Amino acid sequence: MHNKTISELAQGLRDKAFSSVELTQHYLDRIQQFDGDLNSFITVTPELALAQARAADEQLAAGNATALTGIPLAQKDIFCTDGVRTSCGSKMLDNFIAPYSATVIEKFNSAGSVMLGKTNMDEFAMGSSNETSFYGAVKNPWDLDAVPGGSSGGSAACVAARMAPASTGTDTGGSIRQPAALCGITGLKPTYGRISRYGMIAFASSLDQAGPMTRDAKDAAIMLNTMAGFDARDSTCLDKPVPDYTANLDNSLQGLKIGLPKEYFGEGLDSGVATAIEAAIKEYEKLGATVKEISLPNTSLAVPTYYVIAPAECSSNLSRMDGVRFGYRCENPVDLEDLYKRSRGEGFGDEVKRRIMVGTYALSAGYYDAYYLKAQQIRQLISDDFKKAFEEVDVIMGPTTPEPAFNFGEKGEDPVSMYLSDIYTIAVNLAGLPGISVPAGVVNGRPAGLQIIGNYFDEARLLNVAHQYQQVTEWHQQGPARYL
Ligand code: GLN
C-alpha cells in the first residue's frame, strides 16, 4: 500500500481494495515503526487521523468523494491547525495550540483528506538542513548520516520513507525544492500568491509560498488543485481562476523551448549532479524539446540579496513572539523589559537570532538605504533577468541544488556555506516564479533533483513537463531501500 501514489490510493479507496481507516492505520504504524530514527514528525495525531478517516469512509460510501477523500497527508508544522500544537520547529511555540486552521488546512479538510500529523522543520523555516529544529534534526531516509535538506525536511523525509503518501511544505528560498531534491521526491513551489498564506506562520512574507511535496508530478497536480485559489484573508493571494492542473499532464512536449542558464552549470556544481541533469536534458530532447543556452546575469547576487530581504522581513514578523500573548514566556520576569528579553533570548535558537539581528540592522536608520533599499533594487534586476529569458524560452531547467545531501555538521558551523546550498532556488522566490524539483538521478547513493522553472502562473505547464519526464524515466519510483 505504502508504495502507491495518491492517484493509485484514491483508486484503491474507490474500488474498496482498502478503507481509509485501514490506509490511515497502515501509515500510522509505519510512523511508529520508522520515525524514531528519522524524526520527521513533531506531532503525530492518530485520534484525529482515524476520526477523519472514518468520516472519509462515509463520504466514499455515499459516493461524493473528491480526489483526496480519505488520503492521509502530513502537514508541515508551520500551518496552524485548530486544536493541535503548531510549533514551527521552535521552543518559542512549543506550547502553542493553534486556535484556528490555516486556509490550506481548511481546504484539505473540506476535500476530506486525513491529517497524520505535523512535520519537523528548521526553526521558523530558517535553514537548509533541518538542523535548526528545536525538536532535533531530521535524518535523510536514503542515508542516516545525511541531512534531508530544509526547511521542509520532515515533509520530504516522511514521503521518501513512505510514512505518508504526500505532504505540504513552504518555500521562502528553496525549502520545498531543496529537501525534495535531497530526499528524491517531487516538490512544487507555486507562483507567489497562488496559494493563501493565511494561517501559515510568516517568515518572509514577500517570499513565502506553500506547495505540495509528493512522489510524482501527477500527485502534485492533485494536491495543487485543492491548495490553490483566492482567499480574501491574504491580501497577497491572487484572485485568478484555478485550472484543473491534472488536465494537461499528457500534452506533448514537441517544440517545447528549454533554456539552460549558463550560471547554473558553472563552478560549484557537483560533477555527479551535473551528469544527472545532462542526462535529464537529453530525455527532454528525445521528447521533442529544443534546448538553448541562456543567461541570468544577476544569479550571483541572489543569495546576498535574499539574506538582506528575508532577515529584514523576519525581524518584523517575529516581533510578535514576545512572551505576552502566546508562546514561550520566561520564568519569574522582574519587569516588562526582562520579560521580553528573556522570553525571546530563551525561546529562539541561534539561527533565528542571527537573522533577527541582521534584519534589524538592515532596516535601521542609516543602513536602510545601503542594504534594504539596495536589495530591493537588485531584486528587480533578478526578476528582469527571468522576464527576458521567458521571452525566448518556455521553461528554464537546471539542477535544484549544487550537490546531493551533505552530512550532518558539515555546514552547521559556517552559515555562508549553508546559505549557498540554495543558490539555484532563491532567485525564483525573489522573482515570485513557480519552480518544481523532480528526482533525476542518484549520486553515490544520494538523490539529485532537476529544477524546472516556469513563468508566472504556468504551474500547469511545469506539471506537464515534469509528468512527461516521469513517463519515460524511473527516478521518481526509486526510494531508500529500507523503507520500500
Ligand atoms: N534555506 C533558506 C533559508 O534558510 C530558505 C528557507 C526556506 O525556503 N524557508 O532561509
Short mmCIF file of C-alpha atoms and ligand atoms in Angstrom, two decimals:
data_model
loop_
_atom_site.label_atom_id
_atom_site.label_comp_id
_atom_site.label_asym_id
_atom_site.label_seq_id
_atom_site.Cartn_x
_atom_site.Cartn_y
_atom_site.Cartn_z
CA MET A 1 0.00 0.00 0.00
CA HIS A 2 2.67 2.50 1.01
CA ASN A 3 4.41 2.43 -2.37
CA LYS A 4 1.34 3.77 -4.09
CA THR A 5 0.85 7.36 -5.19
CA ILE A 6 -2.18 9.47 -4.22
CA SER A 7 -3.87 8.75 -7.54
CA GLU A 8 -3.36 4.98 -7.07
CA LEU A 9 -4.55 5.12 -3.46
CA ALA A 10 -7.65 7.08 -4.45
CA GLN A 11 -8.42 4.35 -6.98
CA GLY A 12 -7.92 1.68 -4.29
CA LEU A 13 -10.35 3.52 -2.00
CA ARG A 14 -12.96 3.81 -4.72
CA ASP A 15 -12.52 0.11 -5.63
CA LYS A 16 -12.83 -0.80 -1.92
CA ALA A 17 -9.46 -2.58 -2.02
CA PHE A 18 -8.97 -0.95 1.40
CA SER A 19 -10.75 1.63 3.51
CA SER A 20 -9.38 4.99 4.57
CA VAL A 21 -9.27 3.71 8.17
CA GLU A 22 -7.09 0.77 7.07
CA LEU A 23 -4.89 3.02 4.97
CA THR A 24 -4.52 5.56 7.76
CA GLN A 25 -3.70 2.86 10.32
CA HIS A 26 -1.09 1.45 7.96
CA TYR A 27 0.70 4.81 7.73
CA LEU A 28 0.37 5.41 11.48
CA ASP A 29 2.00 2.01 12.05
CA ARG A 30 4.83 2.90 9.70
CA ILE A 31 5.38 6.20 11.50
CA GLN A 32 5.52 4.27 14.77
CA GLN A 33 7.98 1.79 13.25
CA PHE A 34 10.36 4.17 11.48
CA ASP A 35 10.06 7.68 12.79
CA GLY A 36 12.03 7.03 15.95
CA ASP A 37 15.14 7.09 13.72
CA LEU A 38 14.05 9.64 11.17
CA ASN A 39 12.36 12.23 13.44
CA SER A 40 10.28 13.62 10.61
CA PHE A 41 7.20 14.31 12.74
CA ILE A 42 6.95 16.77 15.63
CA THR A 43 3.39 15.74 16.43
CA VAL A 44 1.50 12.64 15.28
CA THR A 45 -2.29 12.91 15.54
CA PRO A 46 -3.64 9.32 15.48
CA GLU A 47 -7.06 10.00 17.06
CA LEU A 48 -7.77 12.92 14.74
CA ALA A 49 -6.48 10.94 11.75
CA LEU A 50 -8.69 7.95 12.46
CA ALA A 51 -11.74 10.14 13.08
CA GLN A 52 -11.13 11.91 9.76
CA ALA A 53 -10.61 8.52 8.07
CA ARG A 54 -13.95 7.25 9.41
CA ALA A 55 -15.69 10.36 8.08
CA ALA A 56 -13.92 9.88 4.74
CA ASP A 57 -15.08 6.28 4.53
CA GLU A 58 -18.66 7.50 4.96
CA GLN A 59 -18.14 10.10 2.26
CA LEU A 60 -16.69 7.44 -0.04
CA ALA A 61 -19.62 5.12 0.63
CA ALA A 62 -22.03 7.97 -0.11
CA GLY A 63 -20.34 8.41 -3.48
CA ASN A 64 -19.36 12.06 -3.05
CA ALA A 65 -15.61 11.70 -2.70
CA THR A 66 -13.02 14.16 -4.05
CA ALA A 67 -9.59 13.16 -5.40
CA LEU A 68 -8.23 13.49 -1.86
CA THR A 69 -11.03 12.00 0.22
CA GLY A 70 -9.57 9.51 2.66
CA ILE A 71 -5.95 10.16 1.62
CA PRO A 72 -3.57 10.52 4.58
CA LEU A 73 -1.28 13.55 4.41
CA ALA A 74 1.43 15.07 6.58
CA GLN A 75 1.32 18.83 7.19
CA LYS A 76 4.38 20.98 7.81
CA ASP A 77 4.26 22.30 11.36
CA ILE A 78 4.16 25.87 10.03
CA PHE A 79 0.43 25.62 9.18
CA CYS A 80 -1.89 26.47 12.05
CA THR A 81 -4.13 23.53 12.86
CA ASP A 82 -7.13 24.19 15.11
CA GLY A 83 -6.69 22.42 18.45
CA VAL A 84 -3.31 20.89 17.54
CA ARG A 85 0.15 22.11 18.56
CA THR A 86 1.72 24.29 15.86
CA SER A 87 5.35 24.77 16.86
CA CYS A 88 7.08 25.97 13.68
CA GLY A 89 10.05 23.92 14.93
CA SER A 90 10.66 26.39 17.77
CA LYS A 91 10.78 26.28 21.55
CA MET A 92 9.00 29.63 21.27
CA LEU A 93 5.81 27.89 20.09
CA ASP A 94 6.28 24.51 21.75
CA ASN A 95 3.20 25.21 23.91
CA PHE A 96 1.14 26.86 21.17
CA ILE A 97 -2.15 25.14 20.36
CA ALA A 98 -3.48 26.95 17.31
CA PRO A 99 -6.98 28.39 17.85
CA TYR A 100 -7.80 28.26 14.12
CA SER A 101 -6.68 26.49 10.95
CA ALA A 102 -4.72 27.86 8.03
CA THR A 103 -6.66 28.18 4.78
CA VAL A 104 -4.57 25.36 3.30
CA ILE A 105 -5.59 23.07 6.16
CA GLU A 106 -9.26 24.08 5.83
CA LYS A 107 -9.13 23.27 2.14
CA PHE A 108 -7.69 19.81 2.82
CA ASN A 109 -10.34 19.28 5.49
CA SER A 110 -13.14 20.14 3.09
CA ALA A 111 -11.60 17.82 0.48
CA GLY A 112 -11.89 15.03 3.07
CA SER A 113 -8.20 14.21 3.43
CA VAL A 114 -6.72 12.83 6.64
CA MET A 115 -4.00 14.56 8.69
CA LEU A 116 -1.44 12.08 10.04
CA GLY A 117 0.48 14.74 11.93
CA LYS A 118 2.72 17.79 11.77
CA THR A 119 6.18 17.52 10.28
CA ASN A 120 9.52 18.60 11.65
CA MET A 121 11.22 21.64 10.14
CA ASP A 122 14.00 24.12 10.64
CA GLU A 123 13.08 26.66 13.30
CA PHE A 124 10.67 29.18 11.73
CA ALA A 125 11.68 27.68 8.34
CA MET A 126 15.19 29.11 8.55
CA GLY A 127 17.65 26.57 7.30
CA SER A 128 18.65 24.20 4.53
CA SER A 129 19.46 21.07 6.52
CA ASN A 130 16.81 20.69 9.22
CA GLU A 131 19.48 21.00 11.88
CA THR A 132 17.95 24.12 13.46
CA SER A 133 14.74 22.50 14.72
CA PHE A 134 14.12 22.68 18.48
CA TYR A 135 12.96 19.05 18.16
CA GLY A 136 16.26 17.80 16.76
CA ALA A 137 17.43 17.09 13.26
CA VAL A 138 15.52 15.04 10.70
CA LYS A 139 17.50 12.22 9.06
CA ASN A 140 17.61 11.54 5.35
CA PRO A 141 15.99 8.12 4.73
CA TRP A 142 18.49 7.42 1.94
CA ASP A 143 21.41 7.69 4.34
CA LEU A 144 21.04 8.42 8.03
CA ASP A 145 24.34 10.35 8.05
CA ALA A 146 22.95 12.80 5.51
CA VAL A 147 20.72 15.82 6.06
CA PRO A 148 17.26 15.69 4.44
CA GLY A 149 17.51 19.34 3.38
CA GLY A 150 15.42 22.11 4.84
CA SER A 151 13.41 23.74 5.93
CA SER A 152 10.66 21.27 4.94
CA GLY A 153 12.95 18.32 5.77
CA GLY A 154 10.37 16.40 7.79
CA SER A 155 7.84 16.72 4.98
CA ALA A 156 10.39 15.41 2.45
CA ALA A 157 11.73 12.58 4.63
CA CYS A 158 8.31 11.21 5.58
CA VAL A 159 7.26 10.96 1.93
CA ALA A 160 10.59 9.42 0.87
CA ALA A 161 10.30 6.83 3.67
CA ARG A 162 6.69 6.08 2.71
CA MET A 163 5.32 7.22 6.08
CA ALA A 164 2.88 9.45 4.19
CA PRO A 165 1.85 9.44 0.53
CA ALA A 166 2.36 13.22 0.32
CA SER A 167 2.88 16.28 2.45
CA THR A 168 2.89 20.06 2.40
CA GLY A 169 5.88 22.35 2.55
CA THR A 170 6.64 26.03 2.35
CA ASP A 171 9.31 27.63 0.22
CA THR A 172 10.82 31.03 1.01
CA GLY A 173 14.17 30.45 -0.66
CA GLY A 174 14.05 26.79 -1.66
CA SER A 175 12.53 24.94 1.26
CA ILE A 176 10.22 22.77 -0.84
CA ARG A 177 12.50 22.16 -3.81
CA GLN A 178 15.79 21.64 -1.96
CA PRO A 179 14.60 18.94 0.50
CA ALA A 180 12.56 17.33 -2.30
CA ALA A 181 15.79 17.07 -4.32
CA LEU A 182 17.83 15.74 -1.41
CA CYS A 183 15.21 13.11 -0.49
CA GLY A 184 14.36 12.03 -4.04
CA ILE A 185 10.76 13.26 -4.22
CA THR A 186 8.80 15.82 -6.27
CA GLY A 187 8.28 19.30 -4.78
CA LEU A 188 6.42 22.22 -6.31
CA LYS A 189 6.77 25.84 -5.26
CA PRO A 190 3.91 27.67 -6.99
CA THR A 191 3.81 31.30 -8.14
CA TYR A 192 3.78 33.76 -5.24
CA GLY A 193 0.13 34.43 -4.43
CA ARG A 194 -1.25 31.22 -5.92
CA ILE A 195 -1.93 29.65 -2.50
CA SER A 196 -3.20 31.52 0.54
CA ARG A 197 -0.66 32.26 3.26
CA TYR A 198 -3.40 32.79 5.86
CA GLY A 199 -2.52 30.78 8.95
CA MET A 200 0.91 29.87 7.63
CA ILE A 201 3.35 31.25 10.17
CA ALA A 202 5.20 34.08 8.42
CA PHE A 203 8.94 34.00 7.86
CA ALA A 204 9.49 36.46 4.97
CA SER A 205 6.06 37.48 3.77
CA SER A 206 7.04 38.66 0.29
CA LEU A 207 8.74 35.32 -0.45
CA ASP A 208 6.81 32.62 1.47
CA GLN A 209 4.68 30.24 -0.56
CA ALA A 210 3.15 26.87 0.28
CA GLY A 211 3.21 23.89 -2.04
CA PRO A 212 2.88 20.12 -2.35
CA MET A 213 5.60 17.51 -1.75
CA THR A 214 4.73 14.27 -3.46
CA ARG A 215 6.05 11.15 -5.10
CA ASP A 216 5.30 12.36 -8.62
CA ALA A 217 4.04 15.30 -10.68
CA LYS A 218 0.55 13.90 -11.07
CA ASP A 219 0.12 13.85 -7.30
CA ALA A 220 1.46 17.40 -7.11
CA ALA A 221 -1.24 18.44 -9.61
CA ILE A 222 -3.93 16.75 -7.49
CA MET A 223 -2.69 18.50 -4.33
CA LEU A 224 -2.40 21.88 -6.06
CA ASN A 225 -5.99 21.61 -7.28
CA THR A 226 -7.03 21.66 -3.62
CA MET A 227 -4.45 24.10 -2.26
CA ALA A 228 -4.65 26.90 -4.86
CA GLY A 229 -7.17 29.70 -5.05
CA PHE A 230 -8.17 33.14 -3.85
CA ASP A 231 -8.55 33.88 -0.18
CA ALA A 232 -9.75 37.29 0.98
CA ARG A 233 -7.87 36.74 4.26
CA ASP A 234 -4.48 37.00 2.49
CA SER A 235 -4.12 40.33 0.69
CA THR A 236 -1.28 38.96 -1.48
CA CYS A 237 -3.31 35.95 -2.66
CA LEU A 238 -4.28 36.47 -6.28
CA ASP A 239 -7.84 36.34 -7.48
CA LYS A 240 -7.24 34.17 -10.51
CA PRO A 241 -9.25 31.11 -11.54
CA VAL A 242 -7.75 27.74 -10.62
CA PRO A 243 -7.46 25.47 -13.66
CA ASP A 244 -7.61 21.69 -13.32
CA TYR A 245 -3.88 21.03 -13.00
CA THR A 246 -4.31 17.38 -13.97
CA ALA A 247 -5.89 18.29 -17.33
CA ASN A 248 -2.72 18.98 -19.34
CA LEU A 249 -0.37 16.36 -17.91
CA ASP A 250 -0.42 14.31 -21.11
CA ASN A 251 0.29 17.17 -23.52
CA SER A 252 3.13 16.53 -25.93
CA LEU A 253 6.41 18.36 -25.36
CA GLN A 254 7.08 18.63 -29.08
CA GLY A 255 8.54 22.07 -29.71
CA LEU A 256 8.95 22.97 -26.02
CA LYS A 257 11.72 25.55 -25.68
CA ILE A 258 14.03 24.87 -22.73
CA GLY A 259 16.53 27.46 -21.51
CA LEU A 260 19.66 26.35 -19.69
CA PRO A 261 21.14 29.25 -17.71
CA LYS A 262 24.90 29.11 -18.04
CA GLU A 263 25.22 30.44 -14.49
CA TYR A 264 23.56 27.25 -13.16
CA PHE A 265 26.17 24.93 -14.64
CA GLY A 266 29.39 26.59 -13.58
CA GLU A 267 31.78 26.44 -10.68
CA GLY A 268 30.50 24.78 -7.52
CA LEU A 269 28.25 22.25 -9.27
CA ASP A 270 28.99 18.66 -8.24
CA SER A 271 30.03 16.58 -11.26
CA GLY A 272 27.65 13.73 -10.40
CA VAL A 273 24.71 16.13 -10.21
CA ALA A 274 25.81 17.78 -13.48
CA THR A 275 25.85 14.38 -15.22
CA ALA A 276 22.36 13.57 -13.93
CA ILE A 277 20.98 16.89 -15.18
CA GLU A 278 22.62 16.50 -18.58
CA ALA A 279 21.01 13.06 -18.91
CA ALA A 280 17.62 14.55 -18.00
CA ILE A 281 18.00 17.24 -20.66
CA LYS A 282 18.74 14.50 -23.23
CA GLU A 283 15.44 12.84 -22.30
CA TYR A 284 13.65 16.11 -23.00
CA GLU A 285 15.32 16.38 -26.39
CA LYS A 286 14.07 12.87 -27.15
CA LEU A 287 10.58 14.05 -26.19
CA GLY A 288 10.80 16.77 -28.85
CA ALA A 289 12.02 19.75 -26.85
CA THR A 290 14.70 22.14 -28.06
CA VAL A 291 17.43 23.39 -25.79
CA LYS A 292 19.11 26.76 -25.73
CA GLU A 293 21.74 28.31 -23.52
CA ILE A 294 20.51 31.44 -21.79
CA SER A 295 21.95 33.83 -19.23
CA LEU A 296 20.57 35.03 -15.92
CA PRO A 297 23.37 37.52 -15.33
CA ASN A 298 22.42 38.55 -11.79
CA THR A 299 22.38 34.99 -10.41
CA SER A 300 25.39 35.56 -8.15
CA LEU A 301 23.53 38.42 -6.42
CA ALA A 302 20.52 36.31 -5.45
CA VAL A 303 21.91 34.84 -2.21
CA PRO A 304 23.24 38.15 -0.80
CA THR A 305 20.01 39.93 -1.80
CA TYR A 306 17.88 37.27 -0.14
CA TYR A 307 19.96 37.44 3.03
CA VAL A 308 19.06 41.11 3.41
CA ILE A 309 15.38 40.89 2.46
CA ALA A 310 14.45 37.64 4.26
CA PRO A 311 16.07 38.64 7.60
CA ALA A 312 14.55 42.13 7.33
CA GLU A 313 11.06 40.69 6.92
CA CYS A 314 11.58 38.02 9.58
CA SER A 315 12.81 40.57 12.12
CA SER A 316 9.47 42.29 11.72
CA ASN A 317 7.32 39.14 11.57
CA LEU A 318 8.92 37.56 14.63
CA SER A 319 8.48 40.65 16.79
CA ARG A 320 5.06 39.28 17.73
CA MET A 321 6.75 36.44 19.64
CA ASP A 322 7.32 38.44 22.80
CA GLY A 323 6.10 36.18 25.57
CA VAL A 324 2.98 38.25 26.19
CA ARG A 325 0.03 36.87 24.25
CA PHE A 326 1.15 33.37 23.30
CA GLY A 327 4.18 31.16 23.09
CA TYR A 328 7.11 30.76 25.44
CA ARG A 329 7.39 33.02 28.47
CA CYS A 330 10.45 33.10 30.74
CA GLU A 331 10.02 32.27 34.41
CA ASN A 332 9.60 35.00 37.05
CA PRO A 333 10.18 38.12 34.95
CA VAL A 334 11.08 41.08 37.15
CA ASP A 335 9.58 43.67 34.81
CA LEU A 336 8.27 44.02 31.25
CA GLU A 337 11.69 44.54 29.68
CA ASP A 338 13.04 41.46 31.43
CA LEU A 339 10.01 39.51 30.19
CA TYR A 340 10.64 40.50 26.57
CA LYS A 341 14.38 39.99 26.71
CA ARG A 342 14.48 36.65 28.46
CA SER A 343 11.42 35.20 26.66
CA ARG A 344 12.97 35.95 23.29
CA GLY A 345 16.50 35.12 24.41
CA GLU A 346 15.45 31.72 25.75
CA GLY A 347 12.74 30.94 23.19
CA PHE A 348 14.63 31.48 19.92
CA GLY A 349 17.53 29.38 18.66
CA ASP A 350 20.84 30.70 17.30
CA GLU A 351 19.99 30.84 13.59
CA VAL A 352 16.74 32.71 14.25
CA LYS A 353 18.57 35.20 16.47
CA ARG A 354 21.22 35.68 13.79
CA ARG A 355 18.53 36.53 11.23
CA ILE A 356 16.67 38.91 13.58
CA MET A 357 19.90 40.77 14.28
CA VAL A 358 20.89 41.03 10.61
CA GLY A 359 17.37 42.11 9.67
CA THR A 360 17.08 44.71 12.41
CA TYR A 361 20.45 46.11 11.37
CA ALA A 362 19.50 46.25 7.69
CA LEU A 363 16.28 48.11 8.48
CA SER A 364 17.77 50.59 10.94
CA ALA A 365 18.02 54.30 10.10
CA GLY A 366 21.25 54.99 8.29
CA TYR A 367 21.54 51.47 6.89
CA TYR A 368 18.13 51.11 5.28
CA ASP A 369 19.20 52.77 2.02
CA ALA A 370 22.52 50.96 1.86
CA TYR A 371 21.11 47.48 2.47
CA TYR A 372 17.35 47.06 2.30
CA LEU A 373 16.68 49.55 -0.49
CA LYS A 374 19.67 48.29 -2.50
CA ALA A 375 18.49 44.71 -2.07
CA GLN A 376 15.03 45.62 -3.36
CA GLN A 377 16.62 47.24 -6.43
CA ILE A 378 18.68 44.13 -7.15
CA ARG A 379 15.58 42.01 -6.63
CA GLN A 380 14.04 43.90 -9.54
CA LEU A 381 17.08 43.18 -11.72
CA ILE A 382 16.81 39.47 -10.88
CA SER A 383 13.12 39.48 -11.88
CA ASP A 384 14.03 41.28 -15.11
CA ASP A 385 16.58 38.55 -15.95
CA PHE A 386 13.79 35.96 -15.84
CA LYS A 387 11.39 38.19 -17.73
CA LYS A 388 13.90 38.49 -20.55
CA ALA A 389 14.59 34.76 -20.53
CA PHE A 390 10.89 33.91 -20.81
CA GLU A 391 10.67 36.00 -23.97
CA GLU A 392 12.86 33.34 -25.57
CA VAL A 393 12.05 30.05 -23.80
CA ASP A 394 9.04 28.28 -22.23
CA VAL A 395 10.78 26.81 -19.21
CA ILE A 396 14.19 27.06 -17.58
CA MET A 397 16.00 23.94 -16.36
CA GLY A 398 18.99 23.22 -14.19
CA PRO A 399 19.99 21.45 -11.00
CA THR A 400 17.89 22.11 -7.89
CA THR A 401 20.96 22.05 -5.65
CA PRO A 402 24.70 22.25 -6.29
CA GLU A 403 25.35 18.87 -4.64
CA PRO A 404 23.49 15.88 -3.22
CA ALA A 405 22.66 15.74 0.50
CA PHE A 406 25.62 16.69 2.71
CA ASN A 407 26.43 15.19 6.10
CA PHE A 408 25.24 16.44 9.47
CA GLY A 409 27.52 19.09 10.92
CA GLU A 410 29.24 19.66 7.60
CA LYS A 411 27.93 23.20 7.13
CA GLY A 412 26.49 23.94 10.55
CA GLU A 413 29.48 25.99 11.70
CA ASP A 414 29.62 28.06 8.53
CA PRO A 415 26.34 29.88 7.78
CA VAL A 416 27.58 31.20 4.43
CA SER A 417 28.35 27.76 3.00
CA MET A 418 24.90 26.66 4.23
CA TYR A 419 23.28 29.69 2.55
CA LEU A 420 24.97 28.78 -0.75
CA SER A 421 23.18 25.44 -0.90
CA ASP A 422 20.13 27.45 -2.07
CA ILE A 423 22.00 29.19 -4.86
CA TYR A 424 19.75 27.82 -7.64
CA THR A 425 16.44 28.12 -5.82
CA ILE A 426 16.50 31.56 -4.16
CA ALA A 427 16.23 33.74 -7.28
CA VAL A 428 12.93 32.02 -8.13
CA ASN A 429 11.43 33.26 -4.84
CA LEU A 430 12.83 36.75 -5.28
CA ALA A 431 11.09 36.89 -8.67
CA GLY A 432 7.92 35.18 -7.36
CA LEU A 433 8.02 32.49 -10.06
CA PRO A 434 6.92 28.83 -9.85
CA GLY A 435 9.52 26.05 -9.76
CA ILE A 436 9.41 22.29 -9.39
CA SER A 437 12.09 19.77 -8.41
CA VAL A 438 11.85 16.22 -9.74
CA PRO A 439 14.10 13.26 -8.96
CA ALA A 440 16.65 12.93 -11.77
CA GLY A 441 19.35 10.58 -10.55
CA VAL A 442 21.19 9.08 -7.62
CA VAL A 443 24.79 10.10 -6.95
CA ASN A 444 26.75 7.85 -4.57
CA GLY A 445 23.52 6.64 -3.01
CA ARG A 446 22.03 10.11 -2.60
CA PRO A 447 19.35 11.62 -4.89
CA ALA A 448 19.77 14.56 -7.26
CA GLY A 449 16.96 16.86 -8.38
CA LEU A 450 16.19 18.58 -11.66
CA GLN A 451 14.66 22.02 -11.23
CA ILE A 452 12.17 23.31 -13.80
CA ILE A 453 11.27 27.00 -13.53
CA GLY A 454 8.21 28.44 -15.25
CA ASN A 455 6.70 31.80 -16.00
CA TYR A 456 4.11 33.32 -13.65
CA PHE A 457 1.08 31.06 -13.14
CA ASP A 458 2.50 28.46 -15.51
CA GLU A 459 2.13 25.64 -12.97
CA ALA A 460 0.06 23.55 -15.39
CA ARG A 461 2.92 23.61 -17.88
CA LEU A 462 5.53 22.80 -15.22
CA LEU A 463 3.48 19.82 -14.10
CA ASN A 464 3.03 18.67 -17.70
CA VAL A 465 6.79 18.97 -18.34
CA ALA A 466 7.62 17.10 -15.12
CA HIS A 467 4.98 14.43 -15.75
CA GLN A 468 6.22 13.69 -19.27
CA TYR A 469 9.74 13.15 -17.92
CA GLN A 470 8.32 10.79 -15.30
CA GLN A 471 6.59 8.82 -18.05
CA VAL A 472 9.96 7.96 -19.62
CA THR A 473 12.21 7.70 -16.54
CA GLU A 474 12.02 5.84 -13.25
CA TRP A 475 13.93 8.06 -10.83
CA HIS A 476 10.70 9.13 -9.12
CA GLN A 477 9.87 5.47 -8.42
CA GLN A 478 13.12 4.81 -6.63
CA GLY A 479 13.32 5.12 -2.91
CA PRO A 480 15.50 4.33 0.06
CA ALA A 481 15.70 0.50 0.14
CA ARG A 482 14.90 0.07 3.86
CA TYR A 483 11.56 1.81 3.51
CA LEU A 484 10.12 0.36 0.32
N1 GLN B 1 17.40 27.91 3.28
C1 GLN B 1 16.80 29.18 3.13
C2 GLN B 1 16.85 29.92 4.45
O1 GLN B 1 17.44 29.42 5.33
C3 GLN B 1 15.40 29.05 2.63
C4 GLN B 1 14.46 28.58 3.67
C5 GLN B 1 13.05 28.49 3.18
O2 GLN B 1 12.78 28.42 1.99
N2 GLN B 1 12.13 28.52 4.14
O3 GLN B 1 16.30 30.96 4.60
#
